[in-house]
PDB file of C-alpha atoms in Angstrom:
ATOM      1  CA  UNK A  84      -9.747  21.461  37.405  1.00 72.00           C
ATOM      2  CA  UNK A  85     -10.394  21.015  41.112  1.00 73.00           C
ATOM      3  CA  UNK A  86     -13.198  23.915  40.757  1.00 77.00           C
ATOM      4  CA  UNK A  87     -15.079  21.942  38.155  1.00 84.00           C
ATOM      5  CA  UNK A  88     -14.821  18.539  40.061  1.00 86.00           C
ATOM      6  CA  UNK A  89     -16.487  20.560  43.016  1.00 88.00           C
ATOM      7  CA  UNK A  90     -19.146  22.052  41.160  1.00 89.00           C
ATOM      8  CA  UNK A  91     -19.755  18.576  39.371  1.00 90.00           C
ATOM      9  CA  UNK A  92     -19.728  16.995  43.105  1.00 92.00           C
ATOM     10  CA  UNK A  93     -22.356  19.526  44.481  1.00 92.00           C
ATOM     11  CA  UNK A  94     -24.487  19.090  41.167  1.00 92.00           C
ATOM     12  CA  UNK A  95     -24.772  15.418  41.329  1.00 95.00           C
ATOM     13  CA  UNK A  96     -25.491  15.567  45.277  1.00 95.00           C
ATOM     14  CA  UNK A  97     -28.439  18.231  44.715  1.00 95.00           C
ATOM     15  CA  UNK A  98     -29.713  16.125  41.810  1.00 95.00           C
ATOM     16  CA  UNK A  99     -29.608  13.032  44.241  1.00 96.00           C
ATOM     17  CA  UNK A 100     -31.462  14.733  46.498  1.00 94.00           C
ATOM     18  CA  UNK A 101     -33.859  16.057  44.621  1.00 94.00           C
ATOM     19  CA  UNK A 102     -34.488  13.110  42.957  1.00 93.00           C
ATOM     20  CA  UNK A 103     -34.551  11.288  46.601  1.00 91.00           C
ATOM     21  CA  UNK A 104     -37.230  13.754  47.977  1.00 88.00           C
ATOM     22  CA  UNK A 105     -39.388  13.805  44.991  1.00 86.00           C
ATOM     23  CA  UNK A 106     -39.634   9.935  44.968  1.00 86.00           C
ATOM     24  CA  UNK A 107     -40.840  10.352  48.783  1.00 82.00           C
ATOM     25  CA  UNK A 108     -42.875  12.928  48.473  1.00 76.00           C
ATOM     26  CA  UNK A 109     -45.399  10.697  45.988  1.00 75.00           C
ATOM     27  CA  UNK A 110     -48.690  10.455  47.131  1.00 65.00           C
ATOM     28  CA  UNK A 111     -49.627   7.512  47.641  1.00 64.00           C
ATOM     29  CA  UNK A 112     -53.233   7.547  48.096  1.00 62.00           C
ATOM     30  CA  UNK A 113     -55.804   9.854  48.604  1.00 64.00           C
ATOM     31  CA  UNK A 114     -55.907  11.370  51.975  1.00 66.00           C
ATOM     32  CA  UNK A 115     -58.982  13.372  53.175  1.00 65.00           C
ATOM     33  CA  UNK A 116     -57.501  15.514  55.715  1.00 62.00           C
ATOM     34  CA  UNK A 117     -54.645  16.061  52.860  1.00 63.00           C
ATOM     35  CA  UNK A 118     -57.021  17.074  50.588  1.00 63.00           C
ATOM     36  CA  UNK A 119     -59.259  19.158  52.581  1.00 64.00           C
ATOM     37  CA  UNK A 120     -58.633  23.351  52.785  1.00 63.00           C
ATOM     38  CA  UNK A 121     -57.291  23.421  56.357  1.00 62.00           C
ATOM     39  CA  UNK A 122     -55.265  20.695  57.424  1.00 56.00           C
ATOM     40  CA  UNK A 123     -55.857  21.353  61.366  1.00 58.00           C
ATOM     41  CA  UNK A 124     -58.398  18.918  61.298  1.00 55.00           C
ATOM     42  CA  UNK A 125     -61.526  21.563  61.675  1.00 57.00           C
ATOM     43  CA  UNK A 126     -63.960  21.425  59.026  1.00 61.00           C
ATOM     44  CA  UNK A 127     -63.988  24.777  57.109  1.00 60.00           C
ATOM     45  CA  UNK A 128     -67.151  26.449  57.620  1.00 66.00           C
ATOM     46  CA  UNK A 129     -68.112  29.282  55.643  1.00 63.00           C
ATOM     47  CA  UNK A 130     -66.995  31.190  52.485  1.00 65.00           C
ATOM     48  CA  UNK A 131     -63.566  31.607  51.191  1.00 61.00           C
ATOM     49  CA  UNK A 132     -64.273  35.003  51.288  1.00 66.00           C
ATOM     50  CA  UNK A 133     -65.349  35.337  54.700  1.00 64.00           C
ATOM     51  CA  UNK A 134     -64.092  38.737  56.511  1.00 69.00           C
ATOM     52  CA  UNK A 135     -61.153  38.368  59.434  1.00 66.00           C
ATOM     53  CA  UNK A 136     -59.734  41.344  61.280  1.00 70.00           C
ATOM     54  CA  UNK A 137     -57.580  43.727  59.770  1.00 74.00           C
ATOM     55  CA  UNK A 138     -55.383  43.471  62.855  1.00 74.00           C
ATOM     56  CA  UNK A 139     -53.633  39.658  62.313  1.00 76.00           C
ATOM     57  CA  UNK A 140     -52.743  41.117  58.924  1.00 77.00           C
ATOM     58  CA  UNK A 141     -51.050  44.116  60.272  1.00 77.00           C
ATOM     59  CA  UNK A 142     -49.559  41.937  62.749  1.00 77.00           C
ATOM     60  CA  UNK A 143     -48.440  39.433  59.965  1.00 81.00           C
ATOM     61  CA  UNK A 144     -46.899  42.349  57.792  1.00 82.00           C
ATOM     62  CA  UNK A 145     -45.023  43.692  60.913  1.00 79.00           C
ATOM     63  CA  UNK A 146     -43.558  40.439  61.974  1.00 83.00           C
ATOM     64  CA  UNK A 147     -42.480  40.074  58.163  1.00 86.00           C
ATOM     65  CA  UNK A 148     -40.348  43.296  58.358  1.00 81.00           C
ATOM     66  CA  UNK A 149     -38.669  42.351  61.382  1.00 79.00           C
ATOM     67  CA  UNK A 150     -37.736  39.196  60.714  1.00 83.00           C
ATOM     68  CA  UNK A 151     -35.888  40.642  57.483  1.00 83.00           C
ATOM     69  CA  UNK A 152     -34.306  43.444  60.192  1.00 81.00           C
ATOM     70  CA  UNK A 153     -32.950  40.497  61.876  1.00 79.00           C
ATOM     71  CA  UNK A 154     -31.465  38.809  58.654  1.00 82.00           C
ATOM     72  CA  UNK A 155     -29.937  42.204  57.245  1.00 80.00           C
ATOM     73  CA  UNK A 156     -28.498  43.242  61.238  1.00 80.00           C
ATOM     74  CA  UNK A 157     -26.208  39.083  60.805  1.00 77.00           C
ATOM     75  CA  UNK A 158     -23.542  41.092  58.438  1.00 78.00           C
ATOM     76  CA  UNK A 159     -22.982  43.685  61.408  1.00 77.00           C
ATOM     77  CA  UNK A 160     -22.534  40.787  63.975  1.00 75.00           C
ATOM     78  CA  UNK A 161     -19.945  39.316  61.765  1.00 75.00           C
ATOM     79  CA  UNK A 162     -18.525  42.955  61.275  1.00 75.00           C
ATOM     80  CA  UNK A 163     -17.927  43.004  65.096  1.00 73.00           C
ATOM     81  CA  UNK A 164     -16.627  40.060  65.528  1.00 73.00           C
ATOM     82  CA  UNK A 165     -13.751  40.295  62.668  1.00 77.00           C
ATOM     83  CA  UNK A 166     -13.208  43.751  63.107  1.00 74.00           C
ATOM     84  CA  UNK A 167     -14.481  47.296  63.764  1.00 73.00           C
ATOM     85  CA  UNK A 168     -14.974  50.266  60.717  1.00 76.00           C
ATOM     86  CA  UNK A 169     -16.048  53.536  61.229  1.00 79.00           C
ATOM     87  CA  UNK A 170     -18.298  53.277  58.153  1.00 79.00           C
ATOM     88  CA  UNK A 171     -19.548  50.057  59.631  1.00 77.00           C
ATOM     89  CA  UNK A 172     -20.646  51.167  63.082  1.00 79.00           C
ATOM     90  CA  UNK A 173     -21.948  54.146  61.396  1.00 83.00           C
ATOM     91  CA  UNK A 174     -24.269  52.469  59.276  1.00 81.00           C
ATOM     92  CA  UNK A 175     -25.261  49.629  61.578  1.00 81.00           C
ATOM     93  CA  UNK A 176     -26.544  52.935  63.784  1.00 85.00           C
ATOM     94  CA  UNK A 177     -28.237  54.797  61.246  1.00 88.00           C
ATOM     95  CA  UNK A 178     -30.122  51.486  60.212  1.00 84.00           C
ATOM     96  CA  UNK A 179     -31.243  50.421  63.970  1.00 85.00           C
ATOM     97  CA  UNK A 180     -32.033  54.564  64.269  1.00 91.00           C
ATOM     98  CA  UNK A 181     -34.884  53.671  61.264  1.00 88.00           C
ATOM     99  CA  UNK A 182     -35.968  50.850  62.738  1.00 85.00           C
ATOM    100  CA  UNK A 183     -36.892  52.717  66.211  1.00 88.00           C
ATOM    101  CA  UNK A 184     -38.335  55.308  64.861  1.00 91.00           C
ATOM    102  CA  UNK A 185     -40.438  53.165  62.826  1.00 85.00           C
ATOM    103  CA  UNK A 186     -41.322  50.756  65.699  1.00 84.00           C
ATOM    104  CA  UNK A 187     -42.030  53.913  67.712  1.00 89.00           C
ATOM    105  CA  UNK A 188     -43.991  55.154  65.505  1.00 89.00           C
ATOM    106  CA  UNK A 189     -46.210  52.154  65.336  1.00 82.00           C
ATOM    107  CA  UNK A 190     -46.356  52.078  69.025  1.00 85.00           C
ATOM    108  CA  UNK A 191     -47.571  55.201  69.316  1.00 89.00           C
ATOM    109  CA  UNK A 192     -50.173  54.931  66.507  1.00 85.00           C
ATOM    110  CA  UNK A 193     -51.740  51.981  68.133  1.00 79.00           C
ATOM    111  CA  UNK A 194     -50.539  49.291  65.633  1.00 74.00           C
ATOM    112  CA  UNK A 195     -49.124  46.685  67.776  1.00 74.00           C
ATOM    113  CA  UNK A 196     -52.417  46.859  70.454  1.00 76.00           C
ATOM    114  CA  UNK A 197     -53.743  43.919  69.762  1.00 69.00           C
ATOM    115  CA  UNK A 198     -57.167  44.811  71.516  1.00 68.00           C
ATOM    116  CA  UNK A 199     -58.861  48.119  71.528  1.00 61.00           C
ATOM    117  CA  UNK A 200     -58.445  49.814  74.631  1.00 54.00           C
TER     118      UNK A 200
END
């Protein structure tokens, strides 16, 4: 009984606040820096499809699969904290052993040189 009250109670609140932040949310007018492409107040200039280095979307892809090595290496900081396995540790290693191999890697192919020497 005290389950279902609880999942009733965190129902209504999300529904509250959804309903809360949809109501705000409303446009209320037409804005034209709102509506525009780029909101960084430069007029766009060009073609949708205009060409941009290859380079900011390495650098956009790398930063992606670090920042999801930092959310998957949280569970081993908690794992420390609590208590120490064997089969913990060991895995923790063999995961940050990937990830330097593969950052060395890219290091050593030239990916994370911003300029060309």
């Amino acid at each position: 009984m005290m389950m279902s009250l609880s999942v009733a109670f965190v129902c209504l609140v999300s529904f509250l606040f959804t309903s809360v932040f949809m109501a705000l949310g409303e446009k209320r007018g037409l804005d034209r820096e709102k509506c525009s492409p780029y909101e960084c107040g430069f007029e766009p200039i060009g073609s949708a499809r205009s060409s941009f280095s290859i380079r900011f979307f390495l650098v956009a892809v790398l930063f992606v699969v670090f920042d999801v090595e930092v959310v998957l290496l949280m569970p081993f900081a908690f794992m420390f904290y609590h208590g120490k396995s064997v089969l913990g540790v060991l895995s923790c290693m063999v995961f940050l052993f990937i990830l330097f191999v593969g950052l060395f890697h890219e290091c050593r192919e030239g990916s994370l040189e911003w300029v060309n020497q």
